[in-house]
Short mmCIF file of C-alpha atoms in Angstrom, two decimals:
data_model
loop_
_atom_site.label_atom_id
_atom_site.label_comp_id
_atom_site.label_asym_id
_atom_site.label_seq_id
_atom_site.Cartn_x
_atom_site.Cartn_y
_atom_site.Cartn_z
CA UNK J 1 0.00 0.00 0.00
CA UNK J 2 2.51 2.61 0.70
CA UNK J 3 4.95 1.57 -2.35
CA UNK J 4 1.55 1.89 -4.02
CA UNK J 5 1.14 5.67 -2.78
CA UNK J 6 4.38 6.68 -3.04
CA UNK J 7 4.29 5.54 -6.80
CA UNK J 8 0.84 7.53 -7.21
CA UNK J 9 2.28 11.06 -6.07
CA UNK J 10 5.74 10.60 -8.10
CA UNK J 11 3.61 9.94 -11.40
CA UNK J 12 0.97 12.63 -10.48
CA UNK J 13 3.84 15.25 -9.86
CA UNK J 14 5.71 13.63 -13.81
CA UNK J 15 2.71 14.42 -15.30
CA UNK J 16 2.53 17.64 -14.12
CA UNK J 17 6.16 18.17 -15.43
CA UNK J 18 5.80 17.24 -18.64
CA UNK J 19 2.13 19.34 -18.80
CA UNK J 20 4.88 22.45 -18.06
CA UNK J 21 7.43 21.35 -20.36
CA UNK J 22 4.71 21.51 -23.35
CA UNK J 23 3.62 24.71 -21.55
CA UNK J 24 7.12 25.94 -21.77
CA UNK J 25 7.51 25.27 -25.71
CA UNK J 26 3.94 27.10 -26.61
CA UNK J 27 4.97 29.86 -24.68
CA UNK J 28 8.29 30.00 -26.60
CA UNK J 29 6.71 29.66 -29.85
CA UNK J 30 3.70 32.20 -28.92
CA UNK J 31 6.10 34.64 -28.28
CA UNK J 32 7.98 34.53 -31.59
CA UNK J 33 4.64 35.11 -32.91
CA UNK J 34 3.95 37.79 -30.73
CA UNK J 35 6.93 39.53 -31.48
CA UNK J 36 5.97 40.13 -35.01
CA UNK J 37 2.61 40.86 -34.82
CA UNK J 38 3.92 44.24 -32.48
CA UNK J 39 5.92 44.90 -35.36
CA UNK J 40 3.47 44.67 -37.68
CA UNK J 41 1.08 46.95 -36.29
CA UNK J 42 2.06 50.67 -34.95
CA UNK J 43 -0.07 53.10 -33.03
CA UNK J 44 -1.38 55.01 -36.13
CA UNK J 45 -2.80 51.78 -37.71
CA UNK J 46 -4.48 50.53 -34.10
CA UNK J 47 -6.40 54.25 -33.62
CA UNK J 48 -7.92 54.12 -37.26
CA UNK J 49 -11.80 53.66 -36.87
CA UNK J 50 -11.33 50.59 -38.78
CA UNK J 51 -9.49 48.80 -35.87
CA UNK J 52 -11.94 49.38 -32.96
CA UNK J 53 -14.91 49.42 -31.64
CA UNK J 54 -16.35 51.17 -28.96
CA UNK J 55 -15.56 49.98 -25.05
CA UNK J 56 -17.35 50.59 -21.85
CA UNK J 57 -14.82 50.32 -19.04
CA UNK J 58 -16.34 48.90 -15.98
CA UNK J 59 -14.62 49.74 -12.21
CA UNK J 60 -16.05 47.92 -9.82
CA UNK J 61 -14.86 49.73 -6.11
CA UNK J 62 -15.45 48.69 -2.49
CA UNK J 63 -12.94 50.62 0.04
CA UNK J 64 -10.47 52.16 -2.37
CA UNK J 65 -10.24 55.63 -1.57
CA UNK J 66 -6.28 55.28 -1.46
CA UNK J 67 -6.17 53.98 -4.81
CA UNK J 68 -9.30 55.07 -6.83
CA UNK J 69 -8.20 58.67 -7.95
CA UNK J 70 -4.90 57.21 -9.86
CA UNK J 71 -6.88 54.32 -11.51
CA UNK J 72 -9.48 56.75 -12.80
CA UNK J 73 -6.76 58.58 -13.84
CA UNK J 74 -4.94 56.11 -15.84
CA UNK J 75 -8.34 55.01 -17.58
CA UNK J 76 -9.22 58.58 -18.69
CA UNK J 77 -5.89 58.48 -20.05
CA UNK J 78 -6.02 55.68 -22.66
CA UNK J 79 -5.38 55.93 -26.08
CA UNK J 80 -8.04 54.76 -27.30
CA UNK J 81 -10.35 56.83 -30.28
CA UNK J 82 -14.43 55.72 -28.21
CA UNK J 83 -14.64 55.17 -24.80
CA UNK J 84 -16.26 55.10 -21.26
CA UNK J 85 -15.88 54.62 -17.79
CA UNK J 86 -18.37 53.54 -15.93
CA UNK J 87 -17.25 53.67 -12.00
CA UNK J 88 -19.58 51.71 -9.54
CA UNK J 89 -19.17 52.18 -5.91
CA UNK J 90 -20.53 49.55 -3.89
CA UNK J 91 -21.65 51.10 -0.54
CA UNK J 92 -18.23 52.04 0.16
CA UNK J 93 -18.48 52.74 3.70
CA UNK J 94 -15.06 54.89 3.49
CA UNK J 95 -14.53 57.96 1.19
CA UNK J 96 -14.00 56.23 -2.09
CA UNK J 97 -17.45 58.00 -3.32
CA UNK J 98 -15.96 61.58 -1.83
CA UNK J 99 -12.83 61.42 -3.41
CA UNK J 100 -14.18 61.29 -7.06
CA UNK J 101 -16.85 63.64 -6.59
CA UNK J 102 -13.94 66.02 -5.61
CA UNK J 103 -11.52 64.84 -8.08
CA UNK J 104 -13.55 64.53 -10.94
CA UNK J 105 -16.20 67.30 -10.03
CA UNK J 106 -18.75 65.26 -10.53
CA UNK J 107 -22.70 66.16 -11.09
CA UNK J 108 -25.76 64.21 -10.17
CA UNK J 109 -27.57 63.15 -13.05
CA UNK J 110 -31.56 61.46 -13.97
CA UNK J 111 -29.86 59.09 -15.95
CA UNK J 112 -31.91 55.53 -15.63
CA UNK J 113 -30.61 52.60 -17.31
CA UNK J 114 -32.56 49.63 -18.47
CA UNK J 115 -33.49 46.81 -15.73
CA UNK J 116 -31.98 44.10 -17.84
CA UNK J 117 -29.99 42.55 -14.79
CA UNK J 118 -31.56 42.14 -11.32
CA UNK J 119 -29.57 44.41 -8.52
CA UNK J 120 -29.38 45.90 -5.78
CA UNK J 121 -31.24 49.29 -5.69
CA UNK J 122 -29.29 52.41 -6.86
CA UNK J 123 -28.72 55.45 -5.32
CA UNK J 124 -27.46 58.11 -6.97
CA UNK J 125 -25.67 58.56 -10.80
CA UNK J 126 -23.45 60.96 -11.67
CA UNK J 127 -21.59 62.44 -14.27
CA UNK J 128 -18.34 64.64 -14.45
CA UNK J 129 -18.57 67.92 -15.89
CA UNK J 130 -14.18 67.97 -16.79
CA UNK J 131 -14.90 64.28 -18.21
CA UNK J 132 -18.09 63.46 -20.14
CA UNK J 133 -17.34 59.62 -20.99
CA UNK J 134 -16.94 59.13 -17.10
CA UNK J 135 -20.30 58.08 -14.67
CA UNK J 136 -19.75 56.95 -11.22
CA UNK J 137 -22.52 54.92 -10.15
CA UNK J 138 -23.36 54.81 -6.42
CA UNK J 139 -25.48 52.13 -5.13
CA UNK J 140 -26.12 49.96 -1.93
CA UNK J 141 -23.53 47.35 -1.19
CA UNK J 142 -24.20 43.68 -3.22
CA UNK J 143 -20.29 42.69 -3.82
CA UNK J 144 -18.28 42.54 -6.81
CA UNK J 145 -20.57 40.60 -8.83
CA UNK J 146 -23.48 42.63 -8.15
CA UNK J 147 -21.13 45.78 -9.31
CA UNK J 148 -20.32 44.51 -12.13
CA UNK J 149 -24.01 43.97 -13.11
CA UNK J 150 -24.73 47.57 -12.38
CA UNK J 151 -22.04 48.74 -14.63
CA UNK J 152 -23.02 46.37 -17.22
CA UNK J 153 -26.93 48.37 -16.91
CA UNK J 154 -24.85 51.33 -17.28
CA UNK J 155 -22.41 50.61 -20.52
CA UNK J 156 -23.54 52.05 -23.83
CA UNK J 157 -21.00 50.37 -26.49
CA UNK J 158 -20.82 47.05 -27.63
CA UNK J 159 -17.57 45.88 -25.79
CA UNK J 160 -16.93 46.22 -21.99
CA UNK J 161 -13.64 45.88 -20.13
CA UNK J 162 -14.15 44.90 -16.84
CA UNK J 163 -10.92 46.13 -14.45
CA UNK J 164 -10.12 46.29 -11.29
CA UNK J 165 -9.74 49.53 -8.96
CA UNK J 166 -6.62 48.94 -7.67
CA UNK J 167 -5.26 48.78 -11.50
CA UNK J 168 -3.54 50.56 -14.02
CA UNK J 169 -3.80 50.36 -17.59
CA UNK J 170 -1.04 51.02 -20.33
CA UNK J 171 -1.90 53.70 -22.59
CA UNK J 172 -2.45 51.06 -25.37
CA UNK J 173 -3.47 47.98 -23.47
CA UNK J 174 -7.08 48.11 -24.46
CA UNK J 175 -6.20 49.28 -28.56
CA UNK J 176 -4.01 46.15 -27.83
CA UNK J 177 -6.84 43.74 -26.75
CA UNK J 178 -10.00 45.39 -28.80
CA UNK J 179 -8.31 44.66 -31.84
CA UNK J 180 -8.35 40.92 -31.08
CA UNK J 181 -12.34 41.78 -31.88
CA UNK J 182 -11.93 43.51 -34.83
CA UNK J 183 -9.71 40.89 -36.48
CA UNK J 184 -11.99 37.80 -34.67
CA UNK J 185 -16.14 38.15 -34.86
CA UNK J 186 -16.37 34.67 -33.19
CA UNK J 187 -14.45 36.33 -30.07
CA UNK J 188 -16.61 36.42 -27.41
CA UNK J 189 -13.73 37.52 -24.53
CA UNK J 190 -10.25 38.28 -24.50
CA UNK J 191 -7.70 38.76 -21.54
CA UNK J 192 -4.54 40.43 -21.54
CA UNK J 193 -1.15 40.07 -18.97
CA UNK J 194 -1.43 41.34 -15.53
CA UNK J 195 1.81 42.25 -14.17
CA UNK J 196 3.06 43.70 -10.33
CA UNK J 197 3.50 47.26 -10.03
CA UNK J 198 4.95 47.23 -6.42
CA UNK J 199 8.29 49.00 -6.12
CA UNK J 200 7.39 50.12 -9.94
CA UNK J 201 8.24 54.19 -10.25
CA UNK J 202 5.08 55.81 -11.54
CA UNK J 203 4.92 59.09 -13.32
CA UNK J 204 1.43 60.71 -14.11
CA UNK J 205 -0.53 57.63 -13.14
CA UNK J 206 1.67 55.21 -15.81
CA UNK J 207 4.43 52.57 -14.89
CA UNK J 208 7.80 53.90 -16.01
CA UNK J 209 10.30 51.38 -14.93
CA UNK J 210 10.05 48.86 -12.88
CA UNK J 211 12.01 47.90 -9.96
CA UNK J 212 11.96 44.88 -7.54
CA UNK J 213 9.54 45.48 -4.14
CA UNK J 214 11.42 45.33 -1.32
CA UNK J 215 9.58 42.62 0.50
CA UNK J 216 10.29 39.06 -0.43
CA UNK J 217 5.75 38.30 0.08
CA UNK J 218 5.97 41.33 -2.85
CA UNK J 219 9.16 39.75 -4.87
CA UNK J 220 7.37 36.35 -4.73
CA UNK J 221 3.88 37.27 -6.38
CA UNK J 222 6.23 38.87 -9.24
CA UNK J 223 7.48 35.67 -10.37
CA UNK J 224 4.00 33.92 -9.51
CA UNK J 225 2.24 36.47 -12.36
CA UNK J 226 4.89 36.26 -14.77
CA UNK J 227 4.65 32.21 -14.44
CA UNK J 228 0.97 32.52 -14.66
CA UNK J 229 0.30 35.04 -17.49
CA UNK J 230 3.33 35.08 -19.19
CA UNK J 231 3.91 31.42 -19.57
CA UNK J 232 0.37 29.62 -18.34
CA UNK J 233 -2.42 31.29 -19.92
CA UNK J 234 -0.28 32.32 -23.34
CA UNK J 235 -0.15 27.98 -23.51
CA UNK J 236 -3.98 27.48 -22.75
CA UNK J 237 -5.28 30.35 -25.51
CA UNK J 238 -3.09 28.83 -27.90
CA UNK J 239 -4.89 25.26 -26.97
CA UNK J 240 -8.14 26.46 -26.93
CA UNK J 241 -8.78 25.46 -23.37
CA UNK J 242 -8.65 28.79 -21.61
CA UNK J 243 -10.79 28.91 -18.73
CA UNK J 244 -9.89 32.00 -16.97
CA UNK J 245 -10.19 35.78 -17.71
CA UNK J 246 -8.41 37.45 -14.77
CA UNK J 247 -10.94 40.15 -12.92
CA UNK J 248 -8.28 42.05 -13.20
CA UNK J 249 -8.62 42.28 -17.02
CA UNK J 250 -10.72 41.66 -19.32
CA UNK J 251 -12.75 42.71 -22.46
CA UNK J 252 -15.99 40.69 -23.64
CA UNK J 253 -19.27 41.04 -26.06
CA UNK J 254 -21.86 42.54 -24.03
CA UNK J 255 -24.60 41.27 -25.65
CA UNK J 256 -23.11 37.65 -25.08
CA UNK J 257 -22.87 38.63 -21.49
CA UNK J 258 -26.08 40.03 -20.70
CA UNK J 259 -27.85 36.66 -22.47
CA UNK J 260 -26.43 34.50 -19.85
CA UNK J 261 -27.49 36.54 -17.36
CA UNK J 262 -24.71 38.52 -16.47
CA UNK J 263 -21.82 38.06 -13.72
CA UNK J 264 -23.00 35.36 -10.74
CA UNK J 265 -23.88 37.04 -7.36
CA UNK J 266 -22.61 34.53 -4.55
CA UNK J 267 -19.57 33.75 -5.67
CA UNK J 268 -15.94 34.55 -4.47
CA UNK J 269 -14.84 33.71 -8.09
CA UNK J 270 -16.96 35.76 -10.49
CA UNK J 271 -14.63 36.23 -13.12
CA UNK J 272 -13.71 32.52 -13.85
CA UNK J 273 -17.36 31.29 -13.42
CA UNK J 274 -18.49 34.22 -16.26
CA UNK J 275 -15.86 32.68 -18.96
CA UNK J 276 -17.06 28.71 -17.64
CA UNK J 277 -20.95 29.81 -18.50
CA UNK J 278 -19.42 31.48 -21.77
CA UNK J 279 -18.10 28.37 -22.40
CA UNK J 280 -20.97 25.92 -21.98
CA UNK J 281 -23.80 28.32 -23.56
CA UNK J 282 -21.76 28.16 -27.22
CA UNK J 283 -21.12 24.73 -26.48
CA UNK J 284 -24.47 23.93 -25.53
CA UNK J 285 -26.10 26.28 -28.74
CA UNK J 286 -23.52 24.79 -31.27
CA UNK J 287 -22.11 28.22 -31.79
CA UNK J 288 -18.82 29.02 -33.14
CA UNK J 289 -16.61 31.34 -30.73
CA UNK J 290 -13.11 32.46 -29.11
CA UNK J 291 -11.80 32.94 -25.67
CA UNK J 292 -8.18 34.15 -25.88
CA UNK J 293 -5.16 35.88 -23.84
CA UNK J 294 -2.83 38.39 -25.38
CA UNK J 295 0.13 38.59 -23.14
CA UNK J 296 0.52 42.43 -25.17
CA UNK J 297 -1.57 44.61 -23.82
CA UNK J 298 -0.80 44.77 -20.03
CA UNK J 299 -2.62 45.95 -16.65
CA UNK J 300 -0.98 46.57 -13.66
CA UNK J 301 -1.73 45.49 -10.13
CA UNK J 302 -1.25 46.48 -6.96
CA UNK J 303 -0.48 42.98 -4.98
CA UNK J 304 -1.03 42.63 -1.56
CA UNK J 305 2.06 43.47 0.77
CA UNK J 306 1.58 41.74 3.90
CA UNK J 307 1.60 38.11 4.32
CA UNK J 308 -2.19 38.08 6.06
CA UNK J 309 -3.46 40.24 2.90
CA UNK J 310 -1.71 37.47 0.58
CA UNK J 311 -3.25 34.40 2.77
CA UNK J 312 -6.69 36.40 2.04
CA UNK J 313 -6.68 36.80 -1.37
CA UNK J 314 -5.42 33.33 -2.25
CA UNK J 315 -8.30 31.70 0.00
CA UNK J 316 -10.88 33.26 -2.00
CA UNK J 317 -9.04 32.21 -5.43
CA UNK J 318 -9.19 28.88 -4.45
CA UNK J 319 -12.52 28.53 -3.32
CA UNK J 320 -13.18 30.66 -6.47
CA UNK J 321 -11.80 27.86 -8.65
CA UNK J 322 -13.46 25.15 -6.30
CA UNK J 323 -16.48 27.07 -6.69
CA UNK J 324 -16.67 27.02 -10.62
CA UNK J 325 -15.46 23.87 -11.31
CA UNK J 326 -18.18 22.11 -9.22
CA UNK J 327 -21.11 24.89 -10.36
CA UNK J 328 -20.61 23.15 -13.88
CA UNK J 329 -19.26 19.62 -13.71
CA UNK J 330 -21.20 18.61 -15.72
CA UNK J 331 -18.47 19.52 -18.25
CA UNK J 332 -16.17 17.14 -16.61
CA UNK J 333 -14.92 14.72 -19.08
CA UNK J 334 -17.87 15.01 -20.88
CA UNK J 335 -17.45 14.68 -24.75
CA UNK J 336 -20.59 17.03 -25.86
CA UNK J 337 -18.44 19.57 -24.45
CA UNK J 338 -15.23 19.25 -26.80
CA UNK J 339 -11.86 19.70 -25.82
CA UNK J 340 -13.27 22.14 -22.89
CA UNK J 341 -14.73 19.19 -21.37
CA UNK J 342 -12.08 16.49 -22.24
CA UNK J 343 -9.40 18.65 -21.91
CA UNK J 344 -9.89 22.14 -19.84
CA UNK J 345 -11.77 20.76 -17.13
CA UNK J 346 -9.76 17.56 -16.42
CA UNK J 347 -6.66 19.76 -16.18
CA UNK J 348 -7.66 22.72 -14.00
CA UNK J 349 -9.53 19.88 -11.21
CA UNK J 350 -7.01 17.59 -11.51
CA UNK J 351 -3.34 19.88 -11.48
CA UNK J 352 -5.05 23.09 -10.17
CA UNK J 353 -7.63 22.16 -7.80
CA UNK J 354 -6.11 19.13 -6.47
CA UNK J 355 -2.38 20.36 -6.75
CA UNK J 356 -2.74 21.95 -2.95
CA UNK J 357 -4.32 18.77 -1.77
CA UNK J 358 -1.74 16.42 -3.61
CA UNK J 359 1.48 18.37 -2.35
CA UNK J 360 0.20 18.91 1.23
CA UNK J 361 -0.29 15.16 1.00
CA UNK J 362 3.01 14.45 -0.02
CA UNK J 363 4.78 16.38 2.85
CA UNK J 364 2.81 14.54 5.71
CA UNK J 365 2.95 11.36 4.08
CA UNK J 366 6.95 12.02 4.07
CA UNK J 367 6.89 12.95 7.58
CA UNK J 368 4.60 9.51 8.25
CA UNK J 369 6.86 7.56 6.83
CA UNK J 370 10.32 9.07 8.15
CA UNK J 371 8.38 9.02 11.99
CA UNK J 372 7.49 5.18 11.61
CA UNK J 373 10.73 4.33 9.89
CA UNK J 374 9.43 3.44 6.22
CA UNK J 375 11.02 6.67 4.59
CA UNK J 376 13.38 5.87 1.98
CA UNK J 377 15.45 8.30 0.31
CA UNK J 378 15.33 7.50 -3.14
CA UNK J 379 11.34 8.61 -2.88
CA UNK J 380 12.26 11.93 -1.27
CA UNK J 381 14.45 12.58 -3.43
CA UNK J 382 12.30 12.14 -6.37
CA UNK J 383 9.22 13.84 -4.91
CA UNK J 384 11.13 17.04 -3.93
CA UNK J 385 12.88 17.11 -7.11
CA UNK J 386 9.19 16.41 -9.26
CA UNK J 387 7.43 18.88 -7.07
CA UNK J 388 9.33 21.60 -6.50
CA UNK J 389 12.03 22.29 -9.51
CA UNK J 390 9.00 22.01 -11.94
CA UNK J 391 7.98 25.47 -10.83
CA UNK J 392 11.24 26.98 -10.71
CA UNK J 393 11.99 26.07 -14.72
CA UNK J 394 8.89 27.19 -15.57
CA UNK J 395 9.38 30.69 -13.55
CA UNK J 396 12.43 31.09 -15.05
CA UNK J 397 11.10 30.67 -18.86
CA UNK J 398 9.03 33.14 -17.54
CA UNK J 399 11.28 35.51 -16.58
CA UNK J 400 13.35 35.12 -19.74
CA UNK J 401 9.65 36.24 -21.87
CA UNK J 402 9.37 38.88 -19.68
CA UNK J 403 12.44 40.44 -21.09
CA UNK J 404 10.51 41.24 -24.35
CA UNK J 405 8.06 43.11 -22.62
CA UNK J 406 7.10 46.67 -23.44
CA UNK J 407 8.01 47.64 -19.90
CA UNK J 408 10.53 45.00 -17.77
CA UNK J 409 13.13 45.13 -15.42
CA UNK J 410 16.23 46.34 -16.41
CA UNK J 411 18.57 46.50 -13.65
CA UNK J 412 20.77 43.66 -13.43
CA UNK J 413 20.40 43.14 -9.86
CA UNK J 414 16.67 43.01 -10.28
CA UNK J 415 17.20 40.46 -13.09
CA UNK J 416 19.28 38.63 -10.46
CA UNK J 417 17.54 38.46 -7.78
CA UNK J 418 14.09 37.45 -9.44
CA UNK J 419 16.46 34.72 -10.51
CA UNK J 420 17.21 34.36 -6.84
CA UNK J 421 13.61 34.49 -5.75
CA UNK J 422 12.12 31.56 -8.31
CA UNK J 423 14.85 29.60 -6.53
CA UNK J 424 14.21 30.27 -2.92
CA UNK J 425 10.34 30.39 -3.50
CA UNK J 426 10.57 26.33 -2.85
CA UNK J 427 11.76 26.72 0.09
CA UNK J 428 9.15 28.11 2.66
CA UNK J 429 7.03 29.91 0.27
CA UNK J 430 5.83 27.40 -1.68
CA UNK J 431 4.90 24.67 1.39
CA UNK J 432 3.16 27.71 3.40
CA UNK J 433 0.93 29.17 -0.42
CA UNK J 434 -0.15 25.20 -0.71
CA UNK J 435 -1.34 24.75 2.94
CA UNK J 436 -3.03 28.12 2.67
CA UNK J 437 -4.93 26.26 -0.41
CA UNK J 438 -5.03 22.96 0.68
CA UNK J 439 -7.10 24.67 4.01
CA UNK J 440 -9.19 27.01 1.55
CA UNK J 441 -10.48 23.26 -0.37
CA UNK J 442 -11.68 22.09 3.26
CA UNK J 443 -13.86 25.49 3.66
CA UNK J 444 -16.05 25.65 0.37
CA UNK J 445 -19.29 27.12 0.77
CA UNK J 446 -18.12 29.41 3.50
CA UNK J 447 -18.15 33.24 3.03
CA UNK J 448 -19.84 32.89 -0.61
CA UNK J 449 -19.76 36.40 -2.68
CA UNK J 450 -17.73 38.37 -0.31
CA UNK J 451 -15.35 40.80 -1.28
CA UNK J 452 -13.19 40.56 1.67
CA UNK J 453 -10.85 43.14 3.45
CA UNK J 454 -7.87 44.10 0.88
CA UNK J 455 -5.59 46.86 2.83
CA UNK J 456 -4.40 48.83 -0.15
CA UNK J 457 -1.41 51.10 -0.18
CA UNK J 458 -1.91 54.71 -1.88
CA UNK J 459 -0.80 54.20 -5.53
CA UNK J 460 -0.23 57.93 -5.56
CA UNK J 461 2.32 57.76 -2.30
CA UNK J 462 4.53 55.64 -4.55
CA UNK J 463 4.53 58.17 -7.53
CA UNK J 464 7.72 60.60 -7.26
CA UNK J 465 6.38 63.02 -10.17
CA UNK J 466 4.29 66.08 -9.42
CA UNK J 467 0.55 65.82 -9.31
CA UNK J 468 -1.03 66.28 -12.71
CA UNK J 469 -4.62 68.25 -13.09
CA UNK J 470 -7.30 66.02 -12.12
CA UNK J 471 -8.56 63.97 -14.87
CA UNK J 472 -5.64 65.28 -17.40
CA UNK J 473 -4.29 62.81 -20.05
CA UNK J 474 -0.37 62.00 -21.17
CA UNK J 475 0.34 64.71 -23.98
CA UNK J 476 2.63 62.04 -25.52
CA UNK J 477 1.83 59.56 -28.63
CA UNK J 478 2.95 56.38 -26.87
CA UNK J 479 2.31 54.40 -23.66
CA UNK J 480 4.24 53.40 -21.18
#
């Protein structure tokens, strides 16, 4: 029985090995791609009316008063030719609603929208008299899902961008992603990188050049989003088999949204359940359609700097993913659902969801058998080789893409020491991020739909440059 288990975890954990291997080669040959199609296209080409189409911007905000005014700002500030932004505070009980009605001078307005999605009841809309394709929406508190739906009531155009408030966006990032649209009428949503601002200098709002955070909770999550984005989700697109749209950023059909009813109150993982439905409605209708990433066009995030904060927000993804995966198993290995069902959804339960469960495993099943004497080293060995130095190759093709980024790190000692950090993330970081999923698994259905507390730092604070005007835009051509 035990040579039995022992066998199970090291061919679980080669599996998952050579799954990153392949995932290392798409990435590598997406980017080569990638690297001409920026060539191909300049600015001048993206802002001709042929290569858009118009975008509603939703912000969804609970509690950001540190971070809201800079976010707005950066939004206001894209280059993009048709535009809105559609900012929904939900029952804020700080003075997130207070600070844009100062910054943006903003007016109350008798503008009703259409009841097409059920919500909680709205207070007061208003509209800025310095910016007239921003509307802050004010309405009782009903989470992020519930926001979302408001904003969606709200939109006007046929595409909507759905960001986060503690977020920038490149100048360019959504010309970058719309364009997917324009070139792709079965493209029903589209994500694009999300990358770590912390330590990043900021001038005007934009990221100007990054450098490493000085915490190693910060320096971790930098190599954890360039492994995911940069390297993950550029594999699954290219497969077909993307399941996730970060919250973070993302630009769908609105019409396609609105038919399947919108975003899902009461759930802590509304973004991922949104692209699942996607997924089985043109599955179920027989329609043709897209779900991509483009690791171009980039938002940046503000992650969370304390290691409480982290243990938070990494809860509520995996009960997010827990949450999803079970709401529609019926896709699970179930041909009528394609390669989604065969393929997507035997992957993300078996090496996502179960990963935390599997490795936490391993480590007290180690410790069982070195306490009863039945421990031999050629298994620990293997198992700490299979389930740890996956990651670390994997980070560091990561790291190597991330040098062909539009903004990256260019110091050598930050180069270095990311290096460093995909090493020494084994090593303490990795066993504690796995038991804070593995105990996140044993708690679904608990604290369903909740935002949850996320202490932000002021994104201004870390911006050296002068204040600009409220609501003013970059004079220059190009983005950051």
């Amino acid at each position: 029985m035990i040579r039995t288990l022992e066998l199970l975890i090291l061919v679980y954990f080669t599996l998952l090995n050579l799954l990153y291997a392949v995932a290392v080669y798409v990435s590598a040959r997406e980017l080569g791609r990638h690297m001409s199609r920026r060539q191909s296209v300049g600015l001048s080409e993206l802002l001709s009316r042929e290569f858009y189409k118009p975008v509603s911007i939703l912000v969804p905000a609970y509690g950001e008063e540190e971070t809201i005014r800079a976010s707005v700002d950066s939004f206001l500030a894209l280059h993009y030719p048709e535009f809105e932004v559609v900012v929904v505070n939900d029952g804020s009980k700080d003075a997130t609603l207070e600070r844009l009605i100062e910054a943006y001078d903003l007016m109350p307005t008798e503008r009703n929208a259409p009841r097409a999605l059920h919500t909680q009841p709205v207070r007061q809309v208003y509209r800025s008299a310095l910016h007239p394709n921003l509307t802050v929406v004010d309405k009782e508190n009903g989470g992020k899902a519930d926001a979302l739906n408001v904003g969606l009531t709200y939109a006007t155009f046929p595409l909507f961008c759905a960001v986060d408030a503690d977020s920038l966006l490149e100048a360019e990032a959504l010309l970058r992603l719309a364009r997917r649209f324009v070139e792709n009428e079965q493209l029903v949503a589209a994500g694009g990188s999300v990358r770590v601002m912390n330590g990043a200098r900021l001038d005007s709002g934009r990221v100007v050049e990054l450098r490493l955070p000085d915490r190693w909770v910060e320096r971790f999550q930098v190599v954890e989003y360039a492994r995911a984005f940069l390297a993950g989700r550029t594999t699954f697109s290219a497969a077909g088999v993307l399941l996730i749209i970060s919250g973070a950023f993302g630009l769908f059909r609105r019409s396609e949204v609105i038919e399947i009813g919108g975003f899902l109150e009461g759930t802590v993982g509304e973004d991922m359940e949104l692209v699942l439905r996607l997924h089985r409605r043109m599955r179920e209708a027989g329609r043709p359609y897209d779900v991509e990433f483009d690791l171009d066009p980039v938002c940046w995030t503000q992650a969370p700097d304390t290691w409480a904060v982290l243990g938070r927000q990494r809860d509520r993804w995996q009960r997010g993913l827990w949450e999803g995966l079970l709401r529609h198993r019926r896709l699970w290995f179930n041909p009528r659902y394609g390669r989604i069902g065969l393929v997507a959804f035997p992957y993300y339960l078996l090496f996502e969801a179960l990963s935390p469960v599997v490795e936490v495993f391993g480590y007290v099943f180690m410790l069982f058998l070195a306490v009863t004497g039945q421990l031999e080293w050629t298994f620990v060995v293997l198992f700490l080789l299979l389930a740890l130095m996956y990651g670390t190759v994997v980070s560091v093709a990561a790291l190597s893409i991330e040098l062909f980024m539009r903004v990256r790190f260019e110091r050598p000692r930050d180069r270095l020491m990311l290096l460093l950090t995909a090493l020494l993330e084994n090593f303490g970081y990795r066993q504690w991020h796995a038991w804070v999923r593995f105990r996140a698994t044993l708690k679904l259905g608990q604290k369903r739909g909740q935002w949850g507390a996320m202490t932000r730092q002021s994104i201004q604070a870390r911006d050296p440059a002068p204040a600009k005007a409220p609501g003013g835009a970059p004079e220059g051509p190009d983005g950051p």
